[in-house]
Amino acid sequence: MKFFKSTVYQIYIKSFNDSNGDGIGDINGITEKLDYLKDLGVDYLWITPFFKSPQKDNGYDISNYLEIDPIFGTMEDFDNLIKESNKRKIGIMLDMVFNHTSTEHIWFKKALQGDEKYINYYIFKDEKTNWESKFGGNAWQYVKELDKYYLHLFDVTQADLNWDNKELREELKNVVRFWKKKGVSGFRFDVVNLISKPNKFVDDNIGDGRRFYTDGPNIHQYLKELVKDTNLEDMITVGEMSSTSLENCIKYSNPNEKELSQVFNFHHLKVDYKNKDKWELMEANLDELYDIFSLWQEEMYKNGGWNALFWCNHDQPRIVSRFGQDKEYRIISSKMLATFIHLLRGTPYIYQGEEIGMTNAYYKDISEYLDVESINYYNILLKKGKSKEEALNILSQRSRDNSRTPVQWNNTLNAGFSTGKPWMNLSNNYKEINVEKDIKDEQSILNYYKKLVSLRKKEDIISQGDIKFIKQDNNKIFIYKRTLNNEKLYCICNFSKEDIDLDMSKFKDYEVLIQNYSDVDYNKIRAYEAIVYIKR
Ligand code: GLC
Ligand code: CA
């Protein structure tokens, strides 16, 4: 597999870098930063959707798959980005949102006009079920034009597509072919394990409906068909798998199955949901976190699956504010979390700003939030009886906007993101936390990430070694061991701000491969310490 040694960098285009001063990040803004990304050492850029869209869900509501939304630039800008990234041997991965389109898509409009062909592109039914939308409320919307309901697992403006219709599948293959021809190197498929819907639509009396459409009946068949017919076997392809199972993920990502090359799952990012509810706060359950990583890492390895490794993306709060500590331990805990992820088996993803330890947004007022899910849930929380303060406190930890604030490039106006008014408020800590500062500081988080990215390239044991987790009595200490031939590597992390006694004397004849403290203490693992020992 040719991605063994690669690291992917995720760009949330709207907030990455604005080249023309309209306050919105754009394609040319990415091109401007290619040298920065090259220097970081990443191999691929996953760029979130920049296709034509009414932007109700920041581009995940596509109204035309083959055109670029003018707020992000032009097709010439894109061709230029491909050319410039090729020069630097960086591949571009595009985000294919194939579970749904915007209701502004011409297909949906034609459906509403009664055109049978397009009615069959979507899921229109006479009766609705009690399923819940992932953004809150019922998942069906009535339309008087057809006197029917259509399914929308996400926002009401995101209508689910009918993958059981062969004609629709062909249509989507053409989208892949179009962008492949433009020279892209791979694809990320949005919530792709939700595309296969059940044969019968019935009420869910025990849950929100997801058990009927998650990893649905024909999902493996549809993925195989898509990959085969568009020749994706040799490309990097990653599926976003919502509420999935290990068994399915092995199948999605085992090369023998000829489906995808890797998968995102989110189980490790739910360990701080109280009663599995994203909108109820709880301290992270470290026992659960450990169990999830050890299970997924070891089983995917044994069964030939391949994980995408990540803490952050545009839907998750910032990891340092979540499982780390973003005040006096911001630098050290960012490095610890990075070490833990980057030495695992799989393909690591860095989300823009993570490499400098950007924090949650810490918005004070509901008017600062722009995300549709956040606003919906704010209202739902109020209806459920939470006070405004409580609801805001929950958003300040759970909102997707926490990771969507503009990238902090330097300490000048708007953190160097834009010369105009940014489309969303910046975090007010950009004077202390920014790229320019980190470039100059040898001990910075940025330089630490650079080292992690290059270690994966240099050390076969990281890219190809076996993996085994070693359970500790103290649940704050995470240890895993990698082995390859005669080599052994131990990654030891402390997920807390306590110093904990730990006898590491057996590592006295090991080399320290990377660490986030400047000296070694064989008797204890210090606050948020990460240390990696290797013996060759
Ligand atoms: C995925 C995207 C998210 C989007 C949703 C609907 O989860 O990452 O941003 O809102 O799909 O497309
Ligand atoms: Ca712009």
Coordinates of C-alpha atoms and ligand atoms in Angstrom, one line a residue:
M1 CA 0.0 0.0 0.0
K2 CA 1.5 3.2 -1.0
F3 CA 0.0 5.4 1.7
F4 CA 1.9 3.7 4.6
K5 CA 4.2 6.5 5.1
S6 CA 1.8 9.4 4.3
T7 CA 0.2 12.0 6.4
V8 CA -2.9 13.9 5.3
Y9 CA -3.7 17.5 6.2
Q10 CA -7.3 18.6 6.3
I11 CA -8.3 22.1 5.0
Y12 CA -11.6 23.6 5.9
I13 CA -11.4 26.0 3.1
K14 CA -13.7 28.7 4.4
S15 CA -11.4 29.3 7.3
F16 CA -8.0 28.4 6.0
N17 CA -6.7 31.5 4.1
D18 CA -8.4 34.3 2.3
S19 CA -6.5 35.5 -0.8
N20 CA -8.8 38.4 -1.9
G21 CA -10.0 40.1 1.3
D22 CA -13.7 39.1 1.1
G23 CA -13.4 37.4 4.5
I24 CA -13.8 33.9 3.1
G25 CA -11.0 31.4 2.7
D26 CA -10.5 30.3 -0.9
I27 CA -8.6 28.1 -3.4
N28 CA -5.9 30.7 -4.1
G29 CA -5.5 31.0 -0.4
I30 CA -4.6 27.3 -0.3
T31 CA -2.1 27.7 -3.2
E32 CA -0.5 30.6 -1.3
K33 CA 0.2 28.3 1.6
L34 CA 1.6 25.2 -0.3
D35 CA 5.2 25.9 0.7
Y36 CA 4.1 26.0 4.4
L37 CA 2.4 22.7 3.9
K38 CA 5.3 21.2 2.1
D39 CA 7.6 22.2 4.9
L40 CA 5.3 20.5 7.4
G41 CA 5.9 17.4 5.3
V42 CA 2.3 16.4 4.6
D43 CA 1.6 14.3 1.5
Y44 CA -2.1 14.9 0.8
L45 CA -4.5 17.8 1.3
W46 CA -8.1 16.9 2.0
I47 CA -10.1 20.0 1.0
T48 CA -13.6 20.3 2.3
P49 CA -16.3 21.0 -0.4
F50 CA -15.9 24.1 -2.5
F51 CA -18.6 23.2 -5.0
K52 CA -21.6 25.3 -5.8
S53 CA -23.7 25.5 -2.7
P54 CA -26.1 27.7 -0.8
Q55 CA -23.8 27.2 2.2
K56 CA -26.5 26.2 4.7
D57 CA -24.0 23.6 5.9
N58 CA -20.8 25.3 4.7
G59 CA -20.6 23.5 1.4
Y60 CA -21.9 20.0 2.6
D61 CA -25.1 21.1 0.8
I62 CA -24.1 20.9 -2.8
S63 CA -26.2 22.3 -5.6
N64 CA -23.8 21.5 -8.4
Y65 CA -21.0 18.9 -8.1
L66 CA -19.2 20.0 -11.2
E67 CA -18.9 23.7 -10.6
I68 CA -16.9 25.7 -8.1
D69 CA -18.7 28.2 -5.9
P70 CA -17.5 31.7 -6.9
I71 CA -16.9 32.5 -3.2
F72 CA -14.0 30.0 -3.4
G73 CA -12.6 30.9 -6.8
T74 CA -12.7 29.6 -10.3
M75 CA -11.9 26.4 -12.2
E76 CA -8.6 28.1 -13.3
D77 CA -7.7 28.7 -9.7
F78 CA -8.3 25.0 -9.1
D79 CA -6.3 23.9 -12.1
N80 CA -3.5 26.1 -10.8
L81 CA -3.7 24.6 -7.4
I82 CA -3.4 21.1 -8.9
K83 CA -0.4 22.3 -10.9
E84 CA 1.4 23.9 -8.0
S85 CA 0.7 21.0 -5.6
N86 CA 2.0 18.5 -8.2
K87 CA 5.2 20.5 -8.3
R88 CA 5.6 20.0 -4.6
K89 CA 4.5 16.3 -4.7
I90 CA 1.4 17.0 -2.6
G91 CA -1.8 15.2 -3.7
I92 CA -5.2 16.8 -3.5
M93 CA -8.2 14.9 -2.1
L94 CA -11.7 16.1 -2.7
D95 CA -14.7 15.7 -0.5
M96 CA -17.6 13.9 -2.2
V97 CA -20.9 14.5 -0.5
F98 CA -22.9 11.7 -2.0
N99 CA -25.5 10.9 0.7
H100 CA -27.5 14.0 -0.1
T101 CA -27.6 17.1 -2.2
S102 CA -28.9 20.6 -1.5
T103 CA -32.5 21.1 -2.2
E104 CA -31.2 23.8 -4.5
H105 CA -29.8 21.1 -6.8
I106 CA -31.4 21.0 -10.2
W107 CA -32.2 17.3 -9.6
F108 CA -34.3 18.2 -6.6
K109 CA -35.9 21.1 -8.3
K110 CA -37.0 18.9 -11.2
A111 CA -38.2 16.3 -8.7
L112 CA -40.5 18.9 -7.1
Q113 CA -41.8 19.8 -10.6
G114 CA -43.0 16.2 -10.9
D115 CA -40.3 14.8 -13.1
E116 CA -40.4 11.0 -12.4
K117 CA -36.7 10.5 -13.3
Y118 CA -35.6 13.0 -10.6
I119 CA -38.2 12.0 -8.0
N120 CA -36.5 8.6 -8.1
Y121 CA -33.1 10.3 -7.3
Y122 CA -34.4 11.1 -3.9
I123 CA -36.4 9.3 -1.1
F124 CA -39.9 10.5 -1.3
K125 CA -42.6 8.6 0.7
D126 CA -46.3 9.0 1.4
E127 CA -45.7 8.4 5.1
K128 CA -43.0 9.6 7.4
T129 CA -41.3 7.7 10.2
N130 CA -40.2 8.9 13.6
W131 CA -36.5 9.1 12.7
E132 CA -34.5 12.0 13.9
S133 CA -32.4 14.2 11.8
K134 CA -28.7 14.4 12.9
F135 CA -29.1 18.1 13.2
G136 CA -32.2 17.9 15.4
G137 CA -35.9 17.5 14.7
N138 CA -37.7 14.9 12.5
A139 CA -35.8 13.6 9.4
W140 CA -38.8 14.0 7.0
Q141 CA -40.1 17.1 5.3
Y142 CA -43.4 17.5 3.7
V143 CA -43.6 19.0 0.3
K144 CA -47.0 20.1 -1.0
E145 CA -45.9 20.0 -4.7
L146 CA -45.8 16.2 -4.5
D147 CA -47.9 15.7 -1.4
K148 CA -45.1 13.5 -0.1
Y149 CA -42.3 13.6 2.5
Y150 CA -38.6 13.5 1.6
L151 CA -35.9 12.1 3.8
H152 CA -33.2 14.4 5.1
L153 CA -30.8 12.8 7.6
F154 CA -29.1 16.2 8.0
D155 CA -30.5 19.7 7.5
V156 CA -33.9 20.1 5.9
T157 CA -32.0 21.6 2.9
Q158 CA -30.0 18.4 2.5
A159 CA -32.2 15.8 0.8
D160 CA -31.0 12.2 0.9
L161 CA -30.2 10.5 -2.4
N162 CA -31.7 7.2 -3.5
W163 CA -28.7 4.9 -4.1
D164 CA -31.0 2.0 -4.9
N165 CA -31.5 3.8 -8.2
K166 CA -28.9 2.7 -10.7
E167 CA -29.3 5.9 -12.7
L168 CA -28.4 8.0 -9.7
R169 CA -25.3 5.8 -9.0
E170 CA -24.1 6.4 -12.6
E171 CA -24.6 10.1 -12.2
L172 CA -22.4 10.1 -9.1
K173 CA -19.7 8.1 -10.8
N174 CA -19.5 10.7 -13.4
V175 CA -18.8 13.3 -10.7
V176 CA -15.8 11.2 -9.6
R177 CA -14.6 10.8 -13.1
F178 CA -14.8 14.5 -13.8
W179 CA -12.6 15.4 -10.8
K180 CA -10.2 12.5 -11.4
K181 CA -9.6 13.9 -14.9
K182 CA -8.7 17.2 -13.3
G183 CA -5.8 15.5 -11.6
V184 CA -6.9 14.9 -8.1
S185 CA -5.1 12.1 -6.1
G186 CA -7.9 10.8 -3.9
F187 CA -11.3 11.3 -2.3
R188 CA -12.9 11.6 1.1
F189 CA -16.5 10.3 1.0
D190 CA -18.8 12.1 3.4
V191 CA -21.0 10.0 5.7
V192 CA -20.7 7.3 3.1
N193 CA -21.9 4.4 5.3
L194 CA -25.4 6.0 5.4
I195 CA -26.1 5.8 1.6
S196 CA -27.7 2.4 1.6
K197 CA -31.2 2.8 3.0
P198 CA -33.5 -0.1 4.1
N199 CA -36.1 -1.6 1.9
K200 CA -38.9 -0.7 4.3
F201 CA -39.1 2.5 6.2
V202 CA -40.5 1.9 9.7
D203 CA -40.6 3.7 13.0
D204 CA -37.7 3.1 15.3
N205 CA -39.1 2.4 18.8
I206 CA -35.7 2.1 20.5
G207 CA -33.5 4.6 18.9
D208 CA -33.4 7.6 16.4
G209 CA -33.6 5.4 13.3
R210 CA -29.9 5.1 12.6
R211 CA -29.8 1.4 13.1
F212 CA -31.9 1.1 9.8
Y213 CA -29.6 3.0 7.5
T214 CA -26.1 2.9 9.2
D215 CA -23.9 0.4 7.3
G216 CA -27.1 -0.4 5.4
P217 CA -28.1 -3.5 3.4
N218 CA -26.2 -2.8 0.1
I219 CA -23.4 -0.6 1.4
H220 CA -20.5 -2.9 0.5
Q221 CA -22.0 -3.7 -2.9
Y222 CA -22.4 0.1 -3.7
L223 CA -18.9 0.9 -2.6
K224 CA -17.4 -1.9 -4.6
E225 CA -19.3 -0.8 -7.7
L226 CA -18.3 2.8 -7.3
V227 CA -14.6 2.0 -6.8
K228 CA -14.5 -0.5 -9.7
D229 CA -16.4 1.6 -12.2
T230 CA -14.4 4.8 -11.5
N231 CA -11.0 3.0 -11.0
L232 CA -10.3 4.1 -7.6
E233 CA -8.5 1.0 -6.4
D234 CA -5.0 2.7 -6.5
M235 CA -6.1 6.0 -5.1
I236 CA -6.2 7.2 -1.5
T237 CA -9.9 7.0 -0.5
V238 CA -11.2 7.6 2.9
G239 CA -14.8 7.0 4.1
E240 CA -16.4 8.9 6.9
M241 CA -18.2 6.2 8.8
S242 CA -20.9 7.4 11.1
S243 CA -21.8 5.2 14.2
T244 CA -20.2 2.2 12.4
S245 CA -18.9 -1.2 13.6
L246 CA -15.4 -2.7 13.6
E247 CA -16.6 -5.6 11.5
N248 CA -17.9 -3.3 8.8
C249 CA -14.8 -1.1 8.9
I250 CA -12.5 -4.1 8.3
K251 CA -14.5 -4.8 5.2
Y252 CA -14.5 -1.2 4.0
S253 CA -10.8 -0.9 4.3
N254 CA -9.3 -4.4 3.7
P255 CA -7.6 -4.1 0.3
N256 CA -8.9 -7.6 -0.7
E257 CA -12.4 -6.2 -0.6
K258 CA -11.6 -3.4 -3.1
E259 CA -13.7 -0.9 -1.3
L260 CA -11.8 2.1 0.3
S261 CA -8.3 2.5 1.4
Q262 CA -9.1 3.8 4.9
V263 CA -11.9 4.7 7.3
F264 CA -12.7 7.4 9.9
N265 CA -14.7 6.1 12.8
F266 CA -15.8 8.3 15.8
H267 CA -16.1 6.0 18.7
H268 CA -13.1 7.5 20.5
L269 CA -14.6 10.9 20.2
K270 CA -17.8 10.0 22.1
V271 CA -16.1 9.0 25.4
D272 CA -17.1 12.4 26.9
Y273 CA -20.8 12.2 25.9
K274 CA -23.0 11.6 28.9
N275 CA -25.4 8.7 28.2
K276 CA -24.1 8.8 24.6
D277 CA -25.7 12.3 24.2
K278 CA -23.4 14.8 22.5
W279 CA -25.2 17.6 24.1
E280 CA -24.7 16.4 27.7
L281 CA -21.3 17.2 29.2
M282 CA -19.0 14.7 31.0
E283 CA -15.3 14.2 31.8
A284 CA -13.7 11.9 29.2
N285 CA -13.9 8.3 30.3
L286 CA -10.3 7.2 29.9
D287 CA -11.0 3.6 30.4
E288 CA -13.3 3.6 27.5
L289 CA -10.9 5.7 25.4
Y290 CA -8.2 3.1 26.1
D291 CA -10.4 0.2 25.3
I292 CA -11.6 1.7 22.0
F293 CA -8.1 2.4 20.8
S294 CA -6.7 -1.0 21.8
L295 CA -9.6 -2.8 20.2
W296 CA -9.6 -0.9 16.9
Q297 CA -5.9 -0.8 16.5
E298 CA -5.3 -4.5 17.3
E299 CA -8.3 -5.9 15.4
M300 CA -7.9 -3.7 12.3
Y301 CA -4.3 -4.9 12.2
K302 CA -5.1 -8.6 12.6
N303 CA -7.8 -8.4 9.9
G304 CA -6.1 -6.3 7.3
G305 CA -8.1 -3.1 7.8
W306 CA -6.6 0.4 7.8
N307 CA -7.6 3.3 10.1
A308 CA -7.5 7.0 9.5
L309 CA -5.9 8.4 12.7
F310 CA -7.3 11.6 14.0
W311 CA -8.4 13.7 16.9
C312 CA -9.6 16.8 15.1
N313 CA -11.7 17.8 12.1
H314 CA -14.2 20.5 11.2
D315 CA -17.0 18.7 13.1
Q316 CA -15.1 18.2 16.4
P317 CA -14.0 20.6 19.1
R318 CA -10.3 21.3 19.4
I319 CA -8.5 18.3 21.0
V320 CA -6.2 20.4 23.2
S321 CA -9.3 22.0 24.8
R322 CA -10.9 18.5 25.1
F323 CA -8.6 15.7 26.1
G324 CA -5.6 18.0 26.8
Q325 CA -5.5 21.3 28.7
D326 CA -5.3 24.5 26.8
K327 CA -3.9 26.8 29.5
E328 CA -0.5 26.2 31.3
Y329 CA -0.2 22.8 29.7
R330 CA -1.3 23.8 26.2
I331 CA 2.0 23.1 24.5
I332 CA 2.9 20.0 26.4
S333 CA -0.5 18.4 26.1
S334 CA -0.9 19.2 22.4
K335 CA 2.4 17.4 21.8
M336 CA 1.3 14.4 23.9
L337 CA -1.9 14.0 22.0
A338 CA -0.1 14.3 18.7
T339 CA 2.5 11.7 19.7
F340 CA -0.2 9.3 20.7
I341 CA -2.0 9.5 17.3
H342 CA 1.0 9.8 15.0
L343 CA 2.8 6.6 16.2
L344 CA -0.3 4.4 15.8
R345 CA -0.9 2.1 12.9
G346 CA -2.8 3.9 10.1
T347 CA -2.8 7.2 8.3
P348 CA -2.6 10.3 10.5
Y349 CA -4.7 13.3 9.7
I350 CA -3.8 16.8 10.8
Y351 CA -6.6 19.3 10.9
Q352 CA -5.7 22.9 10.1
G353 CA -4.5 24.8 13.2
E354 CA -4.0 21.6 15.2
E355 CA -0.3 21.8 14.4
I356 CA 0.0 25.0 16.4
G357 CA -2.3 23.9 19.2
M358 CA -5.3 26.1 18.3
T359 CA -8.0 26.0 21.0
N360 CA -11.8 26.1 21.1
A361 CA -13.5 29.3 20.1
Y362 CA -14.7 30.4 23.5
Y363 CA -17.5 32.4 22.1
K364 CA -19.5 34.3 24.7
D365 CA -22.7 35.0 22.8
I366 CA -25.1 32.8 20.7
S367 CA -24.9 35.4 17.9
E368 CA -21.3 34.4 17.3
Y369 CA -22.3 30.8 16.4
L370 CA -23.0 30.2 12.7
D371 CA -23.2 26.4 12.4
V372 CA -26.7 25.1 11.7
E373 CA -26.3 22.1 14.1
S374 CA -25.1 24.4 16.9
I375 CA -28.0 26.8 16.5
N376 CA -30.6 24.0 16.2
Y377 CA -29.3 22.4 19.4
Y378 CA -29.1 25.6 21.3
N379 CA -32.8 26.0 20.7
I380 CA -33.5 22.3 21.5
L381 CA -31.5 22.7 24.8
L382 CA -33.5 25.7 25.8
K383 CA -36.7 23.9 25.0
K384 CA -35.6 21.1 27.2
G385 CA -35.3 23.5 30.1
K386 CA -31.6 24.4 30.1
S387 CA -30.8 28.0 30.9
K388 CA -29.1 30.2 28.3
E389 CA -25.8 30.0 30.3
E390 CA -26.0 26.2 30.5
A391 CA -26.8 25.9 26.8
L392 CA -23.9 28.3 25.9
N393 CA -21.6 26.3 28.1
I394 CA -22.5 23.1 26.3
L395 CA -21.9 24.8 22.9
S396 CA -18.6 26.2 24.1
Q397 CA -17.4 22.6 24.4
R398 CA -19.4 20.8 21.8
S399 CA -20.1 23.1 18.9
R400 CA -18.5 22.4 15.5
D401 CA -17.7 26.1 15.3
N402 CA -15.0 25.5 17.9
S403 CA -12.7 24.1 15.2
R404 CA -13.9 26.4 12.4
T405 CA -12.5 29.7 13.5
P406 CA -10.0 31.1 11.0
V407 CA -6.4 29.8 11.0
Q408 CA -4.1 32.0 13.1
W409 CA -1.2 32.8 10.8
N410 CA 0.3 35.7 12.6
N411 CA -0.4 38.4 15.2
T412 CA -1.5 41.1 12.8
L413 CA -5.0 42.1 11.8
N414 CA -7.4 39.1 11.7
A415 CA -4.4 36.8 12.5
G416 CA -3.3 37.3 8.9
F417 CA -6.3 35.2 7.7
S418 CA -7.9 38.0 5.8
T419 CA -7.6 41.7 5.2
G420 CA -11.4 42.0 5.2
K421 CA -13.9 41.1 7.9
P422 CA -13.6 37.3 8.5
W423 CA -16.8 35.3 7.8
M424 CA -16.7 34.1 11.4
N425 CA -15.1 35.5 14.5
L426 CA -11.6 34.6 15.3
S427 CA -10.5 33.2 18.5
N428 CA -9.1 36.1 20.5
N429 CA -5.9 34.2 21.5
Y430 CA -4.2 34.7 18.1
K431 CA -1.6 37.0 19.5
E432 CA -0.1 34.1 21.5
I433 CA -1.0 31.2 19.2
N434 CA -0.1 31.6 15.6
V435 CA 2.0 30.0 12.9
E436 CA 4.6 32.7 12.5
K437 CA 5.4 32.4 16.2
D438 CA 5.7 28.6 16.0
I439 CA 7.9 28.7 13.0
K440 CA 10.5 30.7 14.9
D441 CA 10.4 28.6 18.0
E442 CA 12.4 25.3 17.8
Q443 CA 10.4 23.9 20.7
S444 CA 7.0 24.8 19.2
I445 CA 4.1 22.4 18.6
L446 CA 4.5 23.0 14.9
N447 CA 8.1 21.8 14.9
Y448 CA 7.1 18.8 16.9
Y449 CA 4.4 17.9 14.3
K450 CA 7.0 18.2 11.6
K451 CA 9.2 15.7 13.4
L452 CA 6.3 13.3 13.9
V453 CA 5.4 13.5 10.2
S454 CA 9.0 12.8 9.2
L455 CA 9.4 9.9 11.6
R456 CA 6.6 8.0 9.9
K457 CA 8.6 8.4 6.7
K458 CA 11.9 7.3 8.2
E459 CA 10.9 4.5 10.5
D460 CA 9.3 1.4 9.0
I461 CA 8.3 0.3 12.5
I462 CA 5.8 3.2 12.6
S463 CA 4.3 2.7 9.2
Q464 CA 4.3 -1.1 9.1
G465 CA 4.9 -2.5 12.6
D466 CA 2.6 -4.7 14.6
I467 CA 0.7 -3.0 17.4
K468 CA -0.2 -4.2 20.9
F469 CA -1.6 -2.1 23.8
I470 CA -0.3 -2.7 27.3
K471 CA -2.9 -2.0 30.0
Q472 CA -1.8 -0.1 33.1
D473 CA -3.3 -0.1 36.6
N474 CA -3.5 3.7 36.3
N475 CA -6.0 4.5 33.6
K476 CA -4.3 7.8 32.8
I477 CA -1.3 6.1 31.4
F478 CA -1.6 4.8 27.9
I479 CA 1.2 2.5 26.5
Y480 CA 1.4 0.7 23.3
K481 CA 4.1 -1.3 21.7
R482 CA 5.1 -1.5 18.1
T483 CA 7.3 -4.3 16.7
L484 CA 8.9 -5.0 13.4
N485 CA 11.4 -7.8 12.9
N486 CA 13.9 -7.2 15.7
E487 CA 12.9 -3.7 16.5
K488 CA 10.7 -2.6 19.4
L489 CA 9.1 0.7 20.1
Y490 CA 7.1 1.8 23.1
C491 CA 4.9 4.9 23.1
I492 CA 4.1 6.0 26.7
C493 CA 1.6 8.9 27.3
N494 CA 0.1 10.5 30.4
F495 CA -3.4 11.8 29.7
S496 CA -3.5 13.8 32.9
K497 CA -1.8 16.7 34.7
E498 CA -0.7 14.5 37.5
D499 CA 2.9 13.2 37.8
I500 CA 2.5 9.4 38.1
D501 CA 5.1 6.9 39.4
L502 CA 6.1 4.6 36.7
D503 CA 9.1 2.4 36.6
M504 CA 10.7 2.8 33.2
S505 CA 14.2 1.6 34.1
K506 CA 13.9 -1.2 31.6
F507 CA 14.2 1.5 28.9
K508 CA 17.6 2.6 30.0
D509 CA 19.2 0.9 27.0
Y510 CA 16.6 2.2 24.6
E511 CA 17.0 5.3 22.4
V512 CA 14.4 8.1 22.9
L513 CA 12.9 8.6 19.5
I514 CA 10.8 11.6 20.4
Q515 CA 9.5 13.2 23.7
N516 CA 7.7 16.4 24.8
Y517 CA 10.0 17.0 27.9
S518 CA 13.6 17.9 27.6
D519 CA 15.0 15.2 29.9
V520 CA 14.2 11.7 30.9
D521 CA 12.9 10.6 34.3
Y522 CA 12.8 6.8 34.4
N523 CA 10.8 6.8 37.7
K524 CA 7.7 8.7 36.7
I525 CA 5.6 9.9 33.8
R526 CA 5.1 13.6 34.3
A527 CA 2.0 15.8 33.5
Y528 CA 0.9 15.2 29.9
E529 CA 4.3 13.6 29.2
A530 CA 4.8 11.6 26.0
I531 CA 7.9 9.6 25.5
V532 CA 8.8 7.1 22.8
Y533 CA 11.5 4.5 23.3
I534 CA 13.0 2.5 20.5
K535 CA 15.5 -0.4 20.4
R536 CA 16.9 -1.5 17.1
Ligands
GLC1 C1 -20.3 15.1 7.5 C2 -19.5 16.3 7.5 C3 -20.3 17.4 8.2 C4 -21.6 17.6 7.5 C5 -22.3 16.2 7.4 C6 -23.5 16.3 6.4 O1 -20.4 14.6 8.8 O2 -18.2 16.2 8.0 O3 -19.6 18.6 8.3 O4 -22.4 18.5 8.2 O5 -21.5 15.2 6.9 O6 -22.9 16.4 5.1
CA2 CA -11.8 34.9 -0.4

